[in-house]
GROMACS .gro file of C-alpha atoms in nm:
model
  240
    1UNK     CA    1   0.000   0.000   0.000
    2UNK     CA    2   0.110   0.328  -0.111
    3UNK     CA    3  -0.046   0.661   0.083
    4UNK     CA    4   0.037   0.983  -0.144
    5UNK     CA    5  -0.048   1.313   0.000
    6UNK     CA    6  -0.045   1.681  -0.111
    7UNK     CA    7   0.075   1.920   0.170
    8UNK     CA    8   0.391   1.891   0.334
    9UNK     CA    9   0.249   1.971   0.706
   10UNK     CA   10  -0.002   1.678   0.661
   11UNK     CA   11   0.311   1.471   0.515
   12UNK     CA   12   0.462   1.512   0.820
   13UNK     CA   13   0.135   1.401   1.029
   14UNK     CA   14   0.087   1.106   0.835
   15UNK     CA   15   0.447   0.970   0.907
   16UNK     CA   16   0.382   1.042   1.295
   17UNK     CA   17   0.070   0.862   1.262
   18UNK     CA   18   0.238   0.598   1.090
   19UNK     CA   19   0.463   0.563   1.401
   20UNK     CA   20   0.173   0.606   1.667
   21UNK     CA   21   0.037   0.289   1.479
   22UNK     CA   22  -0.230   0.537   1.339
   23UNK     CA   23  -0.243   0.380   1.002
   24UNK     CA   24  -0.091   0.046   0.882
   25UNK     CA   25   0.278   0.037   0.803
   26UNK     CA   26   0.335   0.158   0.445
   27UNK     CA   27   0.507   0.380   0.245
   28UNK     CA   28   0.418   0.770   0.238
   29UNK     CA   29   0.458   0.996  -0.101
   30UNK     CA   30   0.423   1.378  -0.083
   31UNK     CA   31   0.339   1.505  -0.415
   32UNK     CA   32   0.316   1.883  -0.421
   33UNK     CA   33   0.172   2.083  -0.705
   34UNK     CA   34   0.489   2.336  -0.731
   35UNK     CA   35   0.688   2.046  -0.793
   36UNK     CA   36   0.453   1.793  -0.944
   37UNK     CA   37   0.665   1.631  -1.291
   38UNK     CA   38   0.999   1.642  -1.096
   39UNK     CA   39   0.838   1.420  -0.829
   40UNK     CA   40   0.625   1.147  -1.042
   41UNK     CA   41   0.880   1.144  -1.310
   42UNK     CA   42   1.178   1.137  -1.110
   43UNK     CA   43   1.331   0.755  -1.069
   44UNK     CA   44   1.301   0.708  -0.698
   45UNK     CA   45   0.929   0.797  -0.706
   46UNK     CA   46   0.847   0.605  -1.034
   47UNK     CA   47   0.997   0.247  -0.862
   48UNK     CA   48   0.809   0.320  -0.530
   49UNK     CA   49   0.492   0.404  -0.731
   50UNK     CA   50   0.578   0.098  -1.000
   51UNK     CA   51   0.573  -0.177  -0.733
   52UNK     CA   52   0.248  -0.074  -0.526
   53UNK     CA   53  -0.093  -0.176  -0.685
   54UNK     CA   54  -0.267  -0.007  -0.430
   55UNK     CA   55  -0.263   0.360  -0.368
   56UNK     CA   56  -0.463   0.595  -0.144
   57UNK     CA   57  -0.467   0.943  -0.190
   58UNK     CA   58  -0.555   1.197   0.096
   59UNK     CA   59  -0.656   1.540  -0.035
   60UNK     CA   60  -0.842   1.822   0.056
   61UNK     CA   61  -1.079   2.041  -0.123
   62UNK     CA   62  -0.809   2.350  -0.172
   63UNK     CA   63  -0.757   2.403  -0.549
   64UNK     CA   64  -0.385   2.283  -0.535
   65UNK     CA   65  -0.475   1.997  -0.359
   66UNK     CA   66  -0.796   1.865  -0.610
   67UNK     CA   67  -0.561   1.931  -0.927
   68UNK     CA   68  -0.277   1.684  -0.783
   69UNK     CA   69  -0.535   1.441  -0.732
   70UNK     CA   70  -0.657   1.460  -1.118
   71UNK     CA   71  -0.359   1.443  -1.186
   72UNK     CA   72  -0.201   1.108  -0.984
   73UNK     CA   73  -0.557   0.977  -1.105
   74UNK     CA   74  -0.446   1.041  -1.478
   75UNK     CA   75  -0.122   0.912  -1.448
   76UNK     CA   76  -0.201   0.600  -1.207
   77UNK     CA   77  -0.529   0.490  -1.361
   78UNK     CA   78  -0.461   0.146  -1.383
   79UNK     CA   79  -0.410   0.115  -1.042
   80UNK     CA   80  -0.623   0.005  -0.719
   81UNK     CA   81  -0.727   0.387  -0.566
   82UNK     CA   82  -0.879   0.469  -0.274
   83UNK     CA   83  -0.919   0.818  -0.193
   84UNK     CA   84  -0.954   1.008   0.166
   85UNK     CA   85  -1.148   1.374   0.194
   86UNK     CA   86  -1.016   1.562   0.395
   87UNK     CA   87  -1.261   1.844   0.337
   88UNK     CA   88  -1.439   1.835   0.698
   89UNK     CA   89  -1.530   1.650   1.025
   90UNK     CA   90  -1.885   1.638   1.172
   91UNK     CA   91  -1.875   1.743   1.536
   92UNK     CA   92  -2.174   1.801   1.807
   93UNK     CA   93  -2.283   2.107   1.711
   94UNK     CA   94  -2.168   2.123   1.356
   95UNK     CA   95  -1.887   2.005   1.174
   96UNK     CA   96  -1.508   2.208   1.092
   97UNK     CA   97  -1.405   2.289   0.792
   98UNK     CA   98  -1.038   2.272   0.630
   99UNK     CA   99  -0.920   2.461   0.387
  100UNK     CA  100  -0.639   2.232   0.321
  101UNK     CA  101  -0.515   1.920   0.474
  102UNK     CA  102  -0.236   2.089   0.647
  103UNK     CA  103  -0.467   2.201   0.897
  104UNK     CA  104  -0.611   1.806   1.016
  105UNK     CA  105  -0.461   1.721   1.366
  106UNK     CA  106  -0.293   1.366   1.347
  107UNK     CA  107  -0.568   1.231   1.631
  108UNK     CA  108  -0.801   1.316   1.384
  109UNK     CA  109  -0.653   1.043   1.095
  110UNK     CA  110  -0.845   0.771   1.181
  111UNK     CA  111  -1.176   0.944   1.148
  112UNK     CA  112  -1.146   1.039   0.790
  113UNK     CA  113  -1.001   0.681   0.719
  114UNK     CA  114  -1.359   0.556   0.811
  115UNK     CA  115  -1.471   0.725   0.461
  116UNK     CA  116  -1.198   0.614   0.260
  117UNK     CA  117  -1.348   0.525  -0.085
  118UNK     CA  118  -1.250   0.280  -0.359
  119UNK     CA  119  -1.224   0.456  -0.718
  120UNK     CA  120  -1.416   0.301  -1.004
  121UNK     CA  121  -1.307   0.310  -1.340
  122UNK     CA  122  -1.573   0.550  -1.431
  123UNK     CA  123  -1.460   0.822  -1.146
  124UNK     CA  124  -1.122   0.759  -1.249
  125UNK     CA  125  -1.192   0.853  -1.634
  126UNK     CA  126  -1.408   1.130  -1.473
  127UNK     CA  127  -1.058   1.337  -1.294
  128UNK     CA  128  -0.809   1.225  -1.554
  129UNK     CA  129  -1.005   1.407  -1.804
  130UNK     CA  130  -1.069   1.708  -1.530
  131UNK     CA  131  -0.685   1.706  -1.543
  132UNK     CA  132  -0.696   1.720  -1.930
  133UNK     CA  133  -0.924   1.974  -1.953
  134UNK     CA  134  -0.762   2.208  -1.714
  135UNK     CA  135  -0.409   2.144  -1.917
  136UNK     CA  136  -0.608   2.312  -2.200
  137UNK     CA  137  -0.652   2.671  -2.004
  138UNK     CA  138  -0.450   2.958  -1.924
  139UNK     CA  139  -0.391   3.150  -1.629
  140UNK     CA  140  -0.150   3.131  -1.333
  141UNK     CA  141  -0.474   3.060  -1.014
  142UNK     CA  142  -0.643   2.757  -0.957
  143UNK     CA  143  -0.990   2.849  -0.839
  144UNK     CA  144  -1.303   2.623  -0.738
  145UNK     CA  145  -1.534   2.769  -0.944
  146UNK     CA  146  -1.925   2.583  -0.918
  147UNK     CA  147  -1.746   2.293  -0.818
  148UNK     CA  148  -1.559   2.283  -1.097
  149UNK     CA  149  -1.126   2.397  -1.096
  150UNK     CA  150  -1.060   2.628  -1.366
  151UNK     CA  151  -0.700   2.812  -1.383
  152UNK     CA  152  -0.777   3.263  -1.432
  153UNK     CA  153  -0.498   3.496  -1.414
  154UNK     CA  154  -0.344   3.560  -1.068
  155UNK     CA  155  -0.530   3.892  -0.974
  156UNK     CA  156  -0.855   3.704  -0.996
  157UNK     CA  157  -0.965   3.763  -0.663
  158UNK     CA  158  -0.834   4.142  -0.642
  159UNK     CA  159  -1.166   4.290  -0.647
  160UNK     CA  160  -1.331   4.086  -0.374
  161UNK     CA  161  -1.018   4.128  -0.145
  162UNK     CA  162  -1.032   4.535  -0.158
  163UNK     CA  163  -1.386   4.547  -0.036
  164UNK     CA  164  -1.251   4.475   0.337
  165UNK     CA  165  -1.040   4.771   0.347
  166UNK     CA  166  -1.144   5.150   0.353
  167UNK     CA  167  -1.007   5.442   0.242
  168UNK     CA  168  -1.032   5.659   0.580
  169UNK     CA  169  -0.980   5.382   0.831
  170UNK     CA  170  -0.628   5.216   0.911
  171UNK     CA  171  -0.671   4.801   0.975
  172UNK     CA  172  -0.394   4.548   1.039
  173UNK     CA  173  -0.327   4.284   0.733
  174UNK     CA  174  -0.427   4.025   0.979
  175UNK     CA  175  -0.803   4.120   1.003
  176UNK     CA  176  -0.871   4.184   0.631
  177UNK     CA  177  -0.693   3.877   0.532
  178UNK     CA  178  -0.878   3.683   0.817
  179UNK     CA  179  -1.266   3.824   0.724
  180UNK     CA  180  -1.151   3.750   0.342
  181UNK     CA  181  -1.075   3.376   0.449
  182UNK     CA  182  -1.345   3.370   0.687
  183UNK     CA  183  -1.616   3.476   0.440
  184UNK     CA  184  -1.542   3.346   0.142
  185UNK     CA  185  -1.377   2.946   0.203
  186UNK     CA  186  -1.196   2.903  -0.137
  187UNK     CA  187  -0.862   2.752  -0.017
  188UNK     CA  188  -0.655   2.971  -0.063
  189UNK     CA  189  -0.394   3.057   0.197
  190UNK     CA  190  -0.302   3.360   0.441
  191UNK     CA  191   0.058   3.406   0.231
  192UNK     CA  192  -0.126   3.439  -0.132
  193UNK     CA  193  -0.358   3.722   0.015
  194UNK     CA  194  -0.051   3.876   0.156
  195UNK     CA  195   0.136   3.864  -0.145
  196UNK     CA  196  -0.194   4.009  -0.335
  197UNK     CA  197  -0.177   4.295  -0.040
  198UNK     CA  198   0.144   4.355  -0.111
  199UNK     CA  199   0.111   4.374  -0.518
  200UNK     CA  200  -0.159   4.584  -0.500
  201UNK     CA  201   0.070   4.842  -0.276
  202UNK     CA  202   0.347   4.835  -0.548
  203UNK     CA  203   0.048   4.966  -0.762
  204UNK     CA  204  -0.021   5.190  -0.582
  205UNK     CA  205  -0.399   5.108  -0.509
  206UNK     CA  206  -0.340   5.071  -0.155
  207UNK     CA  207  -0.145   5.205   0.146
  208UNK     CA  208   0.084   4.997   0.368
  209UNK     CA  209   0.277   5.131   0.687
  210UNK     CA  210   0.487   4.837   0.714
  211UNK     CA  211   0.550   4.665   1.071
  212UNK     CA  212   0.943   4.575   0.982
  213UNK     CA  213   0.899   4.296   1.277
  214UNK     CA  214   0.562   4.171   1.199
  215UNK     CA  215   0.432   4.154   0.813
  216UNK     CA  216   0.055   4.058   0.893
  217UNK     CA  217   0.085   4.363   1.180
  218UNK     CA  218   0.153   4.602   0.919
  219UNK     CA  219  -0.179   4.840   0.879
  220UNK     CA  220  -0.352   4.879   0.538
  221UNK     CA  221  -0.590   5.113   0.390
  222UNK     CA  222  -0.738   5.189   0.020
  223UNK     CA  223  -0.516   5.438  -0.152
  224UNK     CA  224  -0.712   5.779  -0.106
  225UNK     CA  225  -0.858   5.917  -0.378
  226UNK     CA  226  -0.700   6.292  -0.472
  227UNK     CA  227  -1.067   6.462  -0.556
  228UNK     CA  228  -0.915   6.771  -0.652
  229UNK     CA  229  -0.704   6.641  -0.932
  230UNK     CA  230  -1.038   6.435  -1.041
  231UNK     CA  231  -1.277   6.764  -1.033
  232UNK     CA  232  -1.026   6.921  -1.300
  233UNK     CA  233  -1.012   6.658  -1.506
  234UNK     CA  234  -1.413   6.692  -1.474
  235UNK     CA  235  -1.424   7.026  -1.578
  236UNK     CA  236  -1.140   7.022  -1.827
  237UNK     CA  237  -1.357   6.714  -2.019
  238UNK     CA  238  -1.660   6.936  -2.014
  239UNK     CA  239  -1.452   7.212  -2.184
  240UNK     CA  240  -1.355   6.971  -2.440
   0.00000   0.00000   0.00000
């Protein structure tokens, strides 16, 4: 049996729970999408793949993490699969919700093994040709869009992040980036809205004053507006 995950933290929690006696003894792949052909294609991973007939994949519903698994799909189709969602665990008064499996505690393991499912061969056909047809698009984002991944350019969500920030009131990175996530669930993580902060700053559509010690404690605002230089370019196009 071969277990192949998609997110280095939960990489590390499977091989502790492999070691607490968590999950049977076998072998444990991480497969990440930054470095997906190096990994499949190089030798070492192609013999440990070659002589298991039975793989399991544990993903999450986070864009990076759905396209690796159309992809291992596509490339391992001929093979036994059983697949583990890691999307979210029922509790007593509701259930939690991950935005990628980085974020399941190890105790927690052996609950979503309960729901482990066996691939057929039409589910299989079904994400190898989601992984074809995304191979066909441009852009540089993965996005969940109607429950479907499609890749769009990488200021996609742009718009949606500026409406938690104001133009007359300082607030910390933190809190917009943590009502962005909050709101709107689309696995992504806290570093890509940063770095989205932080590009829209070097053009100049927002304000920063930068925390040198603390990134996420840096305040933000909207970059005001100079109304002045906007009423005479009113007036001068009503001239014209």
């Amino acid at each position: 049996m071969l277990n192949i995950c998609f997110n280095k933290k939960f990489y590390n929690s499977l091989k502790i729970a492999k070691k607490q006696g968590l999950i049977e003894d076998s072998e444990i792949l991480l497969i990440q999408k930054e470095i997906l052909v190096e990994y499949v294609e190089a030798d070492k991973y192609r013999n440990i793949i070659s002589k298991n007939t039975d793989i399991t994949l544990w993903y999450s519903r986070s864009p990076k993490e759905l396209y690796c698994l159309y992809f291992i799909v596509n490339k391992l189709i001929n093979k036994n699969i059983e697949v583990v969602g890691l999307d979210k665990k029922n509790i007593e008064n509701g259930y939690l919700k991950y935005s990628c499996s980085g974020e399941v505690n190890i105790e927690d393991i052996p609950y979503f093994m309960q729901n482990r499912k066996k691939l057929t061969l039409e589910e299989k056909n079904i994400y190898s040709q989601k992984y074809i047809e995304i191979l066909k698009q441009k852009g540089d984002l993965l996005v969940e869009v109607d429950g479907e991944l499609k890749l769009v350019e990488i200021d996609y969500y742009d718009n949606e992040i500026l409406k938690f920030l104001n133009y007359d009131r300082w607030s910390y990175i933190y809190e917009a980036i943590g009502e962005f996530i909050s709101l709107y669930e689309i696995g992504i993580s806290d570093e890509f809205i940063l770095n989205r902060l932080i590009s829209l700053e070097k053009n100049n559509i927002v304000e920063i004053k930068f925390n040198n010690n603390e990134i996420y404690n840096s305040k933000i605002r909207k970059k005001q507006i100079d109304f002045t230089i906007s009423k005479e370019l009113s007036q001068n196009d009503l001239k014209s």
